[in-house]
mmCIF file of C-alpha atoms in Angstrom:
data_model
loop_
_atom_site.group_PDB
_atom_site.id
_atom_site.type_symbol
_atom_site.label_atom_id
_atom_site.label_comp_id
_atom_site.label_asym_id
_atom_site.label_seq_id
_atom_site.Cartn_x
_atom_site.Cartn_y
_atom_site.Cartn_z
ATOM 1 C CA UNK A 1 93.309 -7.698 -33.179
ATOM 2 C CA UNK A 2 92.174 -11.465 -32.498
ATOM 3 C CA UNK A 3 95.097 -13.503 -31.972
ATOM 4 C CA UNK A 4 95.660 -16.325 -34.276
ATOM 5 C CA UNK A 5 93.860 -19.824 -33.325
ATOM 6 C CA UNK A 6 95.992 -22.639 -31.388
ATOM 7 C CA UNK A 7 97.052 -25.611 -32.529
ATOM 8 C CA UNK A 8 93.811 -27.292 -31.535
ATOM 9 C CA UNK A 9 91.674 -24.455 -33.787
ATOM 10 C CA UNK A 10 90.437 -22.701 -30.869
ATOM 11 C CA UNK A 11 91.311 -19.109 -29.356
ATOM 12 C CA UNK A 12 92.460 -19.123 -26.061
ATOM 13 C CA UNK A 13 89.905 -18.244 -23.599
ATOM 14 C CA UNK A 14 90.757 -14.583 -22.815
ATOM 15 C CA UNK A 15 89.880 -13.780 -26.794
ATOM 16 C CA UNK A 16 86.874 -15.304 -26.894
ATOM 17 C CA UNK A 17 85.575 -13.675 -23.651
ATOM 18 C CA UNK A 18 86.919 -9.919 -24.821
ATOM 19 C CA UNK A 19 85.023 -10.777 -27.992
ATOM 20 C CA UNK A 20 81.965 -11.348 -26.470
ATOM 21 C CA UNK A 21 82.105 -8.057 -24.593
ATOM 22 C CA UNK A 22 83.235 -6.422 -27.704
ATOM 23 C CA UNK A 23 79.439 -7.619 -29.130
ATOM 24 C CA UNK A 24 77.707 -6.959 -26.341
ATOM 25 C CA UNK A 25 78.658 -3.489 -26.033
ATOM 26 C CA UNK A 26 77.975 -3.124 -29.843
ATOM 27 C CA UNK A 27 74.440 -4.087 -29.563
ATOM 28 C CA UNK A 28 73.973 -1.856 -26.763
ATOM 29 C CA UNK A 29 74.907 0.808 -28.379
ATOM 30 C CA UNK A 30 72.628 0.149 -31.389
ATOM 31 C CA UNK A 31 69.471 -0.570 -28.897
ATOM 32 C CA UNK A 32 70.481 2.754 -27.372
ATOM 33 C CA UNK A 33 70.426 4.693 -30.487
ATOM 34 C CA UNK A 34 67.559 3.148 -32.151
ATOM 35 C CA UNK A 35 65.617 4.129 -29.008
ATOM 36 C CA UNK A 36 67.010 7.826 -29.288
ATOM 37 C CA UNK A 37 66.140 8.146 -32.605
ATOM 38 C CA UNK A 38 62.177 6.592 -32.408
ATOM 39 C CA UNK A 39 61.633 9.445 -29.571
ATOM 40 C CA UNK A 40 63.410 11.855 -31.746
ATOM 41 C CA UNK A 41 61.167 10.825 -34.699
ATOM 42 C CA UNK A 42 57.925 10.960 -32.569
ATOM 43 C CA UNK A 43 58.640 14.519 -31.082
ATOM 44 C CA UNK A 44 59.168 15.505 -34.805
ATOM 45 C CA UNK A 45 56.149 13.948 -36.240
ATOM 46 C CA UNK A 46 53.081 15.645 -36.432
ATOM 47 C CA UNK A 47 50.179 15.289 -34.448
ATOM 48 C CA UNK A 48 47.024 13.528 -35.663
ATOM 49 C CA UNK A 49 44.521 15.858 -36.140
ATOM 50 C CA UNK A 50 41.385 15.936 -32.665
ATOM 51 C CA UNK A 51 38.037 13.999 -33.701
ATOM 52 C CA UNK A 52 35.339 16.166 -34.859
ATOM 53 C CA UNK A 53 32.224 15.890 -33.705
ATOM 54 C CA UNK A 54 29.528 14.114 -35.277
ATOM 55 C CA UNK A 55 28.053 16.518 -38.072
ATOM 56 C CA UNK A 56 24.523 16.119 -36.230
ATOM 57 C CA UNK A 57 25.406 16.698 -32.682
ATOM 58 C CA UNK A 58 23.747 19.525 -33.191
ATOM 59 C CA UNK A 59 20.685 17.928 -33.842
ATOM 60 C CA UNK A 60 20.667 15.718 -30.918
ATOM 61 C CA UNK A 61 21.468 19.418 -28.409
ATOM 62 C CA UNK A 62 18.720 21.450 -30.591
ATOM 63 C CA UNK A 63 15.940 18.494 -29.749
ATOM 64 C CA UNK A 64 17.067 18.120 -26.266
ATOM 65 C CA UNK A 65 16.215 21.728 -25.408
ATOM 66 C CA UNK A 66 12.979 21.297 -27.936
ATOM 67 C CA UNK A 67 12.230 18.142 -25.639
ATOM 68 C CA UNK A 68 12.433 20.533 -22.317
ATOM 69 C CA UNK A 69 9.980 23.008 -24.213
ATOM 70 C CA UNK A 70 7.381 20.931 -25.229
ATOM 71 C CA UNK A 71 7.535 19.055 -21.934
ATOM 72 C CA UNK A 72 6.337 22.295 -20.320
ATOM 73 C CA UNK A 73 3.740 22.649 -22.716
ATOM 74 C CA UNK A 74 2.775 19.324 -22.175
ATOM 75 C CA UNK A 75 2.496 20.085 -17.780
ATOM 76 C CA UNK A 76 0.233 23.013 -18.711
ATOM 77 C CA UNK A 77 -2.184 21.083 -20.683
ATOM 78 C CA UNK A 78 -2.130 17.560 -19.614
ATOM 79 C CA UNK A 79 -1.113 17.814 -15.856
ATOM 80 C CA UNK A 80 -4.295 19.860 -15.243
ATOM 81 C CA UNK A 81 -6.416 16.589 -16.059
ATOM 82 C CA UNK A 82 -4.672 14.932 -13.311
ATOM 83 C CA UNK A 83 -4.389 17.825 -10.643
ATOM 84 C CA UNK A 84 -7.313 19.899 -11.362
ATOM 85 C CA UNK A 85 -9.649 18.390 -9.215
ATOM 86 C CA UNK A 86 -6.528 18.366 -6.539
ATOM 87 C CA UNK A 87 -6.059 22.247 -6.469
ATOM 88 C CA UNK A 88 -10.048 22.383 -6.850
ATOM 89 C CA UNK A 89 -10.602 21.105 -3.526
ATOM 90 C CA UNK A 90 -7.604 22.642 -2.317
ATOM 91 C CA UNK A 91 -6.218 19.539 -0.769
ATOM 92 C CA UNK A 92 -2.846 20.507 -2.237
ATOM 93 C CA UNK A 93 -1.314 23.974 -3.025
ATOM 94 C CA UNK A 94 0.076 25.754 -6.180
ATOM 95 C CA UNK A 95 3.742 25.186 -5.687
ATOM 96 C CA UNK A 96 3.421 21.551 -4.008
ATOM 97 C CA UNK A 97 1.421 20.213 -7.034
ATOM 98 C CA UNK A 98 4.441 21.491 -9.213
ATOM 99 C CA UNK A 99 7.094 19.949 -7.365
ATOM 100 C CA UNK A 100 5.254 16.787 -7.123
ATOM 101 C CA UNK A 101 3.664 16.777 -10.472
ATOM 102 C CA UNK A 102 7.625 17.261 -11.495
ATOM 103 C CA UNK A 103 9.126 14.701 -9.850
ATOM 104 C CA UNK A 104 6.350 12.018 -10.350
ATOM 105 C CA UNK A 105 6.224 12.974 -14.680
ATOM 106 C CA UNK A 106 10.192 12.558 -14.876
ATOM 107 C CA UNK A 107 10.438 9.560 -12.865
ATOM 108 C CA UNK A 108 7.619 7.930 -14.990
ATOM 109 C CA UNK A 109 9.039 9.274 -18.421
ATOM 110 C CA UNK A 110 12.045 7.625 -17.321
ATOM 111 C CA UNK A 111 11.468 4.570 -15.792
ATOM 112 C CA UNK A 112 7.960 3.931 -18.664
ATOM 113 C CA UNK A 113 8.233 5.620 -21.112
ATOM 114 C CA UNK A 114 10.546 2.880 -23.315
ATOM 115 C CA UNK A 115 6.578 1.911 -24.571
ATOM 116 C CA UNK A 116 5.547 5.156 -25.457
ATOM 117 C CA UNK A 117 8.814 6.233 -27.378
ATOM 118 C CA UNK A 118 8.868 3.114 -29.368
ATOM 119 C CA UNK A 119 5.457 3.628 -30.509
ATOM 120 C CA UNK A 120 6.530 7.616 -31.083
ATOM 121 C CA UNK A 121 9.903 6.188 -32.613
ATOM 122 C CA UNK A 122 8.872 2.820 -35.077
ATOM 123 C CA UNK A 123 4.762 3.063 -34.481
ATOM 124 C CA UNK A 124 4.252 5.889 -37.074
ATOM 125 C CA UNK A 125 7.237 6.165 -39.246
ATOM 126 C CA UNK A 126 8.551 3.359 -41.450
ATOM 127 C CA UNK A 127 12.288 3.154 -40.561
ATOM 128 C CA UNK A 128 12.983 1.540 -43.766
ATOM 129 C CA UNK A 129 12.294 4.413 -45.737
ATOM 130 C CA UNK A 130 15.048 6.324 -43.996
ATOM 131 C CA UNK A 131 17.604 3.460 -44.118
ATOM 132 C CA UNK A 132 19.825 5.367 -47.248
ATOM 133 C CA UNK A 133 19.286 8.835 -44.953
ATOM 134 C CA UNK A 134 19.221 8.523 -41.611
ATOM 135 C CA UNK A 135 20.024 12.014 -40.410
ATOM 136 C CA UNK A 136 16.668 12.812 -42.326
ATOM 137 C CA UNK A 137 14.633 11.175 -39.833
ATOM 138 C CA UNK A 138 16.618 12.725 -37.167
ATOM 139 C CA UNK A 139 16.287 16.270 -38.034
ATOM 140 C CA UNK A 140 12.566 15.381 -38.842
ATOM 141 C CA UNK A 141 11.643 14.186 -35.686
ATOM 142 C CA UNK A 142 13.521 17.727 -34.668
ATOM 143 C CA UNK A 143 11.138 19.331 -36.572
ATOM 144 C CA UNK A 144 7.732 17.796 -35.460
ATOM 145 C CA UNK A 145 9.322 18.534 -31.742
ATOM 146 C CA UNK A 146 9.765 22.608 -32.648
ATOM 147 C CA UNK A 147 5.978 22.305 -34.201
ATOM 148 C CA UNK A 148 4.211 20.510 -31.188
ATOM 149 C CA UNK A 149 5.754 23.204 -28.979
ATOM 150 C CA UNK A 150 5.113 25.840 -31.131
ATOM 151 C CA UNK A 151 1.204 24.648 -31.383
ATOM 152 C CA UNK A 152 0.761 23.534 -28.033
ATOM 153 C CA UNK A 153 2.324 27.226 -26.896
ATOM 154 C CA UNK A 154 -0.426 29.077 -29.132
ATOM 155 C CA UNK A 155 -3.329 26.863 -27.829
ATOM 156 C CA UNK A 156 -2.420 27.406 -23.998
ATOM 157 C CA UNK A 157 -2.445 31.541 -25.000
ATOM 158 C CA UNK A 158 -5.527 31.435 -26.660
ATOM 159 C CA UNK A 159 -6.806 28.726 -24.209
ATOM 160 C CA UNK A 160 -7.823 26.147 -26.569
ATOM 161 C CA UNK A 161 -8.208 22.414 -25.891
ATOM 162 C CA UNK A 162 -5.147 21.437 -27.090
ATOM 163 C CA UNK A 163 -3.822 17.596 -26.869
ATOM 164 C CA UNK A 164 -0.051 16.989 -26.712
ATOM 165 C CA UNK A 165 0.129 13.582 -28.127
ATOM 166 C CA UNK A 166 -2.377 14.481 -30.983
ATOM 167 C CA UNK A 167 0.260 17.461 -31.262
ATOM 168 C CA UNK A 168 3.503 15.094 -31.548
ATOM 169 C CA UNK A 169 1.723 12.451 -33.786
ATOM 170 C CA UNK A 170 0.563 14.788 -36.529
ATOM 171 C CA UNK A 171 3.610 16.345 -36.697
ATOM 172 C CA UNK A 172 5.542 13.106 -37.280
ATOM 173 C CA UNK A 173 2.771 11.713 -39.843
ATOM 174 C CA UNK A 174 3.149 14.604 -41.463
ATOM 175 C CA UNK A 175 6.629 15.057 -42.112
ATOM 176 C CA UNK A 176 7.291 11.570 -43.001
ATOM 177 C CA UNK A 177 4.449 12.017 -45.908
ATOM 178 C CA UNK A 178 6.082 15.118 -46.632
ATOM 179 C CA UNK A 179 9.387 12.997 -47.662
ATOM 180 C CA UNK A 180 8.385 9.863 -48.442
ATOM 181 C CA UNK A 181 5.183 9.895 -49.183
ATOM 182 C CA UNK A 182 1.823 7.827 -47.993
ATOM 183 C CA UNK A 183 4.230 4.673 -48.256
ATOM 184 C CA UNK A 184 6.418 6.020 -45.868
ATOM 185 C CA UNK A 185 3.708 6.408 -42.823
ATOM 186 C CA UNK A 186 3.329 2.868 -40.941
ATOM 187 C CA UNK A 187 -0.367 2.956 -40.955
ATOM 188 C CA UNK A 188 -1.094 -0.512 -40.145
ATOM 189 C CA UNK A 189 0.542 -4.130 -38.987
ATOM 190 C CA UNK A 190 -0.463 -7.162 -37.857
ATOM 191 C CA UNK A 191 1.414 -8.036 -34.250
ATOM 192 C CA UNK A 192 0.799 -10.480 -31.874
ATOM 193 C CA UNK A 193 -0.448 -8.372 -28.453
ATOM 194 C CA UNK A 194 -3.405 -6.521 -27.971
ATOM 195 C CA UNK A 195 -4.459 -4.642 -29.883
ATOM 196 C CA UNK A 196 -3.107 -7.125 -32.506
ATOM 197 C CA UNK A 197 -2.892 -4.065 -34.843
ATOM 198 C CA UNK A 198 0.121 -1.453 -34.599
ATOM 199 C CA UNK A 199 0.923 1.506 -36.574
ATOM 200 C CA UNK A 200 -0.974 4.998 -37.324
ATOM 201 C CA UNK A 201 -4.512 3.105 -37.248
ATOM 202 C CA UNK A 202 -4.960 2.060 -34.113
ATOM 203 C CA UNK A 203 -3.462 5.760 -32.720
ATOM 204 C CA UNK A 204 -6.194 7.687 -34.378
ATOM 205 C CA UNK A 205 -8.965 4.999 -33.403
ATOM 206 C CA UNK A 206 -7.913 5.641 -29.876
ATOM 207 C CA UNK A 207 -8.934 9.243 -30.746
ATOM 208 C CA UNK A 208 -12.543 7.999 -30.296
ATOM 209 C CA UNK A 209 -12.606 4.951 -29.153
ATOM 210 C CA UNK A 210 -11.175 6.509 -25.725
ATOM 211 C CA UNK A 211 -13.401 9.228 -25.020
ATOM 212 C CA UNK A 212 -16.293 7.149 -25.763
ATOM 213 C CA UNK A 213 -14.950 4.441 -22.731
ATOM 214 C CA UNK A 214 -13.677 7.276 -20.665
ATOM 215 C CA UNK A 215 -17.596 9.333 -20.563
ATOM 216 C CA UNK A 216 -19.187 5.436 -20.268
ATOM 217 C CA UNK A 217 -17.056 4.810 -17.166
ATOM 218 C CA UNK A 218 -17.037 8.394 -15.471
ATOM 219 C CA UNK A 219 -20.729 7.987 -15.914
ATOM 220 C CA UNK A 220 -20.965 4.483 -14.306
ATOM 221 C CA UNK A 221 -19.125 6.121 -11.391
ATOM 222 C CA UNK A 222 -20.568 9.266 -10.800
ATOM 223 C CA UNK A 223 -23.800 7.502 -10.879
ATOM 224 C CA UNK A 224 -22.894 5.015 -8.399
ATOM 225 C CA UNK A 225 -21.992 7.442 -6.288
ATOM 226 C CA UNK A 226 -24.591 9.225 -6.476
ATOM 227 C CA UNK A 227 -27.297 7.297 -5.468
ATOM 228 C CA UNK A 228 -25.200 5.330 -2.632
ATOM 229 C CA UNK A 229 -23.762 8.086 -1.035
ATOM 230 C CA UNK A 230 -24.531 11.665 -2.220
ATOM 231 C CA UNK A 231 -28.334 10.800 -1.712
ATOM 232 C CA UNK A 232 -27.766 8.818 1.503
ATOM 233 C CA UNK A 233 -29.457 10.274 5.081
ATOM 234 C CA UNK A 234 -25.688 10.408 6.164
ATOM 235 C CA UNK A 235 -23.409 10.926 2.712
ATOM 236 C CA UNK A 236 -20.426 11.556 4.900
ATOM 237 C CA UNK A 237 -20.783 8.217 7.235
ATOM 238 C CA UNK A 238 -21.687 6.168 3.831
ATOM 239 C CA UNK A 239 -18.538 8.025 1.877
ATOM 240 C CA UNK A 240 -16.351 6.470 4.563
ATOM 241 C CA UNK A 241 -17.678 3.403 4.290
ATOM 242 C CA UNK A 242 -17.256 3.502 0.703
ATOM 243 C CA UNK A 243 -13.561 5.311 0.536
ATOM 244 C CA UNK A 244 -11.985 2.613 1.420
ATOM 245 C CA UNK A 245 -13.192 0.251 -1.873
ATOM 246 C CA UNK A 246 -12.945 3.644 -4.199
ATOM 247 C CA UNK A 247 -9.167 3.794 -2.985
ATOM 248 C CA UNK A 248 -8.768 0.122 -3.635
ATOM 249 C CA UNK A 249 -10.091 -0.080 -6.983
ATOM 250 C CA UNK A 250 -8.175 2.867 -8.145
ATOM 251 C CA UNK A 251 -4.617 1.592 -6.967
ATOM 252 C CA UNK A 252 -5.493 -1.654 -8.693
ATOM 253 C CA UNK A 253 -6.590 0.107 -12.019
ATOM 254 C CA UNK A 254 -3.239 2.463 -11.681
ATOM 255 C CA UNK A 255 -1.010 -0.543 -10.583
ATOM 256 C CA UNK A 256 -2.243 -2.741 -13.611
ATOM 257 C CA UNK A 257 -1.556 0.146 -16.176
ATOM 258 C CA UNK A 258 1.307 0.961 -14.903
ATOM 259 C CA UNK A 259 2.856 -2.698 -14.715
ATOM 260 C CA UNK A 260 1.031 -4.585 -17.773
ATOM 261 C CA UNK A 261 1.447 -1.319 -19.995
ATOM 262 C CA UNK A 262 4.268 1.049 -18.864
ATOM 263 C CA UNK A 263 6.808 -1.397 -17.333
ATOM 264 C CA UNK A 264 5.880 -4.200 -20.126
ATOM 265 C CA UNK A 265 9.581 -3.432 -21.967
ATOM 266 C CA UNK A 266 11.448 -4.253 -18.683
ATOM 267 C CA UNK A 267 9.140 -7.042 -17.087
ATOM 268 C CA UNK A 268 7.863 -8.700 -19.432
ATOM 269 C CA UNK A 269 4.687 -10.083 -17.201
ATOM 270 C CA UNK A 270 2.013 -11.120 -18.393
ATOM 271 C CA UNK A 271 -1.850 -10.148 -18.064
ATOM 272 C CA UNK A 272 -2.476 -12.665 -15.360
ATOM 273 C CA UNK A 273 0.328 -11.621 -13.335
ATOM 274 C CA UNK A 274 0.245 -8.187 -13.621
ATOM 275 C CA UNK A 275 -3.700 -8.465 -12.299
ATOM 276 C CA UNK A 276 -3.031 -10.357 -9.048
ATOM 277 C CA UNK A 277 -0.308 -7.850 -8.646
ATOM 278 C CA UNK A 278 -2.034 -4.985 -8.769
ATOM 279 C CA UNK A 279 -5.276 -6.665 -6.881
ATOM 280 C CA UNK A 280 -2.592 -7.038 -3.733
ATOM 281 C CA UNK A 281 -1.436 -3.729 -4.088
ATOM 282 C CA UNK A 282 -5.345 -2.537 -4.159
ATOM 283 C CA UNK A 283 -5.978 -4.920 -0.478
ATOM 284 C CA UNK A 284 -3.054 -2.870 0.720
ATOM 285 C CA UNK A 285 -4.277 0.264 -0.493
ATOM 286 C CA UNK A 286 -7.648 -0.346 1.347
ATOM 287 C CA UNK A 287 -6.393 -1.709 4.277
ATOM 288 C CA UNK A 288 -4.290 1.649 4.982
ATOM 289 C CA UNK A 289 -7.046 3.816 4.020
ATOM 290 C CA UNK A 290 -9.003 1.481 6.457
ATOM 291 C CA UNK A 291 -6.549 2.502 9.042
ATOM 292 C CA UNK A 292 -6.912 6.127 8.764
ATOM 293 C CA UNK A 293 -10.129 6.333 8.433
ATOM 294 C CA UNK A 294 -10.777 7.660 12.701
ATOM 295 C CA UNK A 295 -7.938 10.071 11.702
ATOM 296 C CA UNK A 296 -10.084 11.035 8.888
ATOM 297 C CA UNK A 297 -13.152 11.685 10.599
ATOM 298 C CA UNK A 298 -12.318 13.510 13.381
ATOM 299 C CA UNK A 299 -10.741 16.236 10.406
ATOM 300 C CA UNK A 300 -14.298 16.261 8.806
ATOM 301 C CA UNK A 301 -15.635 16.811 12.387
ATOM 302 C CA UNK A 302 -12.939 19.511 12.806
ATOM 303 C CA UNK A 303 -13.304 21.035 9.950
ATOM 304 C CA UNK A 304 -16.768 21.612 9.470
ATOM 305 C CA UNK A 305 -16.801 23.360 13.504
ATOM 306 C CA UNK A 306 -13.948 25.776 12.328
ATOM 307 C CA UNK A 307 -16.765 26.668 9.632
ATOM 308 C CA UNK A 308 -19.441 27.080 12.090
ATOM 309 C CA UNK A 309 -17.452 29.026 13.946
ATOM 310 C CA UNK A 310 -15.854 31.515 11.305
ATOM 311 C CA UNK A 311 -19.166 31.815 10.372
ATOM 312 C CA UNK A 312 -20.630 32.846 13.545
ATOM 313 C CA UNK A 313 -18.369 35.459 14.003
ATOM 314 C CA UNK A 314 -18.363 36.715 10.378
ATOM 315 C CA UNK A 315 -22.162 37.185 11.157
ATOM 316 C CA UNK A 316 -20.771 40.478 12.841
ATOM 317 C CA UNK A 317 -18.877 42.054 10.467
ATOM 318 C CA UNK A 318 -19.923 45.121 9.259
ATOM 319 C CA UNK A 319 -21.411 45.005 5.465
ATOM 320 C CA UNK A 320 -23.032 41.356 6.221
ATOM 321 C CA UNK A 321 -26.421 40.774 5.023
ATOM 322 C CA UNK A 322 -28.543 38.363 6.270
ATOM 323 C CA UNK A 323 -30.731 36.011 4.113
ATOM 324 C CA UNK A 324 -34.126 37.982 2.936
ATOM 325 C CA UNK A 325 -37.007 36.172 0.768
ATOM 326 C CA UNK A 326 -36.734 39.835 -1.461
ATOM 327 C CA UNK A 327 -33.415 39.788 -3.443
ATOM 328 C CA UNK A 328 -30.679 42.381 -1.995
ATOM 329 C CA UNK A 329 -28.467 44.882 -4.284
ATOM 330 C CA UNK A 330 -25.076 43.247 -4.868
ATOM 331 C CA UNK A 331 -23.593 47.083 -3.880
ATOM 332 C CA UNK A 332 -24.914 46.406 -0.188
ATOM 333 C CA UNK A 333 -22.631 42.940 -0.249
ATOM 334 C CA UNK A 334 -19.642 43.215 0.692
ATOM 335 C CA UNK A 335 -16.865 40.720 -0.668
ATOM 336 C CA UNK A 336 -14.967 40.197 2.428
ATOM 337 C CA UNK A 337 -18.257 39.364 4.743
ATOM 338 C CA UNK A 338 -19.626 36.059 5.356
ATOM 339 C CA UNK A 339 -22.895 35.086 7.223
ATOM 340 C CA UNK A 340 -23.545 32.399 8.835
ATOM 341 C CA UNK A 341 -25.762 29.019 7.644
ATOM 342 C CA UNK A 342 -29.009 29.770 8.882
ATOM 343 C CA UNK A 343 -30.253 26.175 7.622
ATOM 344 C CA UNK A 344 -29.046 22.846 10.193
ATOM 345 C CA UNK A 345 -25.777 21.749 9.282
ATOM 346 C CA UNK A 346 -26.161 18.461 6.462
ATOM 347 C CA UNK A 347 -26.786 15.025 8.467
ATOM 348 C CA UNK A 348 -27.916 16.747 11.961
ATOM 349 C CA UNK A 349 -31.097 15.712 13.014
ATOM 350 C CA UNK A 350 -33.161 18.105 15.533
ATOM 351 C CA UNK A 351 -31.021 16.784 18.350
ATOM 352 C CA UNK A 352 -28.433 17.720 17.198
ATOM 353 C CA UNK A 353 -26.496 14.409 16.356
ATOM 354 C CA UNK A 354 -23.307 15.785 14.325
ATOM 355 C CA UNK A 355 -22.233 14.914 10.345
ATOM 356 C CA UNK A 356 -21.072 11.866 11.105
#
C-alpha cells in the first residue's frame, strides 16, 4: 500500500525508493520471461528446410569427368606431334615424356588457356540465343564434350588422323544449329585485333590456311639445313655451330606465342613488347646452349666410340654376317647380331681425324 502524500504533495522518501524497486523487479521479471519464452518458441519451431542443389550440378560433375576423357584422347593424338620426334631419337623415355608431357599440358591449360576457352565458349555459339535457356547451352556443350571423346576414341582404335579441336568445334557448331538454327552459329564479326574477324570463319580458314604456312616453313627449314649442315664436309662441327641460333630462334618463336597469344587475357602486352621479350629470352636461350656446347661434344665423341666398340665386338657373335656384294638369305641373319661398319666412320679423313 503507498502511503498517502505529505502535506507538501510528495511521498516520503522510503515510498518512493520501495516503489522503484517494486518496478524494477517487475521488468525483470518480464525481460526474463520474454527471453524464456523466444527460446521456448525457437526449440518448437520447425526447421527450415537444407538448400538443394542446383538442378544442373549434375551437368557441371558429368562434363568434368567428360573433360578428363577427352583430355586423354586429346594426349594420344596431339601430344605425339610434339614428342614424336623426342621418343624417335630416344632422347627421352616412355614414362618421362608422360609425366612431363602431363605436367607441362595442365600447367598451360591452366595458366593459357582463358584464350582458347573463350573462343570455344563465345567464338562459335551466339550466347544470345540461349539467353531465355541457359541450361540448354550447358548441357549442349556436355554433349559436344561426350561426342569429341567418343570420336576421337574410335579414330585412335582404328588409327585415323584424327584432330581434337576439329573434334570439339564441330560438335559445338553442330548442336547449336541443331537448336537454333544457322542464326544461332556466330559465323562471323568484325573485332578490332588480328585477325580482325572472329567467329566460325576464321576457325575453319585456319583449317587451311595453317597447313599451307606450316609445310612452307618446315620446308624453308629442312632445306636450310640441309644444304648448310647435312651436306657439309663436317655436318656435326657445322650442326654445333648452328645449334646454338636453331635453339634461339625457337625459344623466341615459343616465347612470343606463348606471351602475345596465350597469356594475352592476363597481360595485356602488346605486339612490340611481347617481341623484344621473347628476342631476350631467345639471347638467353643461345647463350646457355653456347655454354654447353664442350659438354655436348665430348657426348657425340662418346657416343659414337661406345658404337664402334659394341660393334667390334658384336662382329663375333655367332649368326653375324658380314657385308657380301651377292644378297644373303634373311634366315642366315640373326636379329640379335650386329656387325661392325666396315665403311670410315662420317667426317674421318684417312688420318684418322675424329667426327668432330
Amino acid at each position: 500500500m503507498l502511503s498517502p502524500p505529505t502535506s507538501s504533495g510528495a511521498h516520503p522518501l522510503p515510498h518512493w525508493a520501495a516503489l522503484a524497486n517494486q518496478a524494477r523487479q517487475a521488468i525483470l521479471a518480464s525481460t526474463t520471461d520474454s527471453i524464456k519464452a523466444s527460446r521456448a518458441a525457437v526449440s518448437t519451431q520447425e526447421q527450415p528446410p537444407a538448400i538443394m542443389p542446383s538442378p544442373y550440378l549434375w551437368i557441371v560433375i558429368a562434363s568434368g569427368v567428360l573433360s578428363f576423357l577427352t583430355g586423354g584422347g586429346v594426349g594420344m593424338n596431339d601430344l605425339a606431334n610434339a614428342f614424336g620426334t623426342t621418343y624417335g631419337a630416344r632422347i627421352m623415355k616412355l614414362w618421362q615424356i608422360v609425366l612431363l608431357a602431363s605436367i607441362c599440358e595442365f600447367v598451360g591449360a591452366v595458366a593459357l588457356g582463358a584464350e582458347v576457352t573463350s573462343t570455344i565458349s563465345n567464338g562459335i555459339a551466339n550466347p544470345q540465343s540461349f539467353a531465355d535457356e541457359p541450361y540448354i547451352l550447358m548441357y549442349g556443350m556436355m554433349c559436344a564434350l561426350a561426342a569429341a571423346f567418343m570420336w576421337l576414341m574410335f579414330a585412335t582404335l582404328m588409327e585415323l588422323p584424327v584432330s581434337s579441336t576439329h573434334s570439339i568445334a564441330g560438335a559445338i557448331m553442330g548442336f547449336v544449329m541443331v537448336y537454333g538454327g544457322p542464326k544461332a552459329v556466330s559465323f562471323a564479326k568484325r573485332i578490332d585485333t588480328f585477325p580482325f574477324v572472329a567467329g566460325v570463319a576464321p576457325i575453319i580458314a585456319s583449317w587451311f590456311i595453317s597447313p599451307g604456312f606450316s609445310g612452307v616453313a618446315a620446308a624453308t627449314l629442312y632445306g636450310t639445313v640441309r644444304c648448310i649442315v647435312l651436306r657439309a664436309d663436317k655436318p656435326v662441327r657445322r650442326a654445333m655451330y648452328f645449334l646454338p641460333v636453331i635453339v634461339g630462334i625457337t625459344f623466341f618463336l615459343e616465347s612470343f606465342f606463348v606471351l602475345y597469344k596465350g597469356a594475352k587475357a592476363r597481360l595485356h602486352w602488346s605486339a612490340g613488347k611481347a617481341a623484344w621479350v621473347s628476342a631476350i629470352v631467345g639471347c638467353c636461350a643461345s647463350i646457355v646452349t653456347t655454354a654447353l656446347l664442350p659438354f655436348l661434344s665430348r657426348r657425340v665423341r662418346w657416343l659414337w666410340e661406345r658404337r664402334q666398340r659394341d660393334g667390334m665386338s658384336a662382329a663375333e657373335a655367332p649368326g653375324c654376317v658380314k657385308e657380301s656384294p651377292e644378297p644373303v638369305p634373311e634366315t642366315l641373319v640373326r636379329e640379335p647380331a650386329m656387325c661392325p661398319m666396315t665403311s670410315p666412320p662420317p667426317e674421318s679423313g684417312a688420318d684418322g681425324g675424329g667426327i668432330l
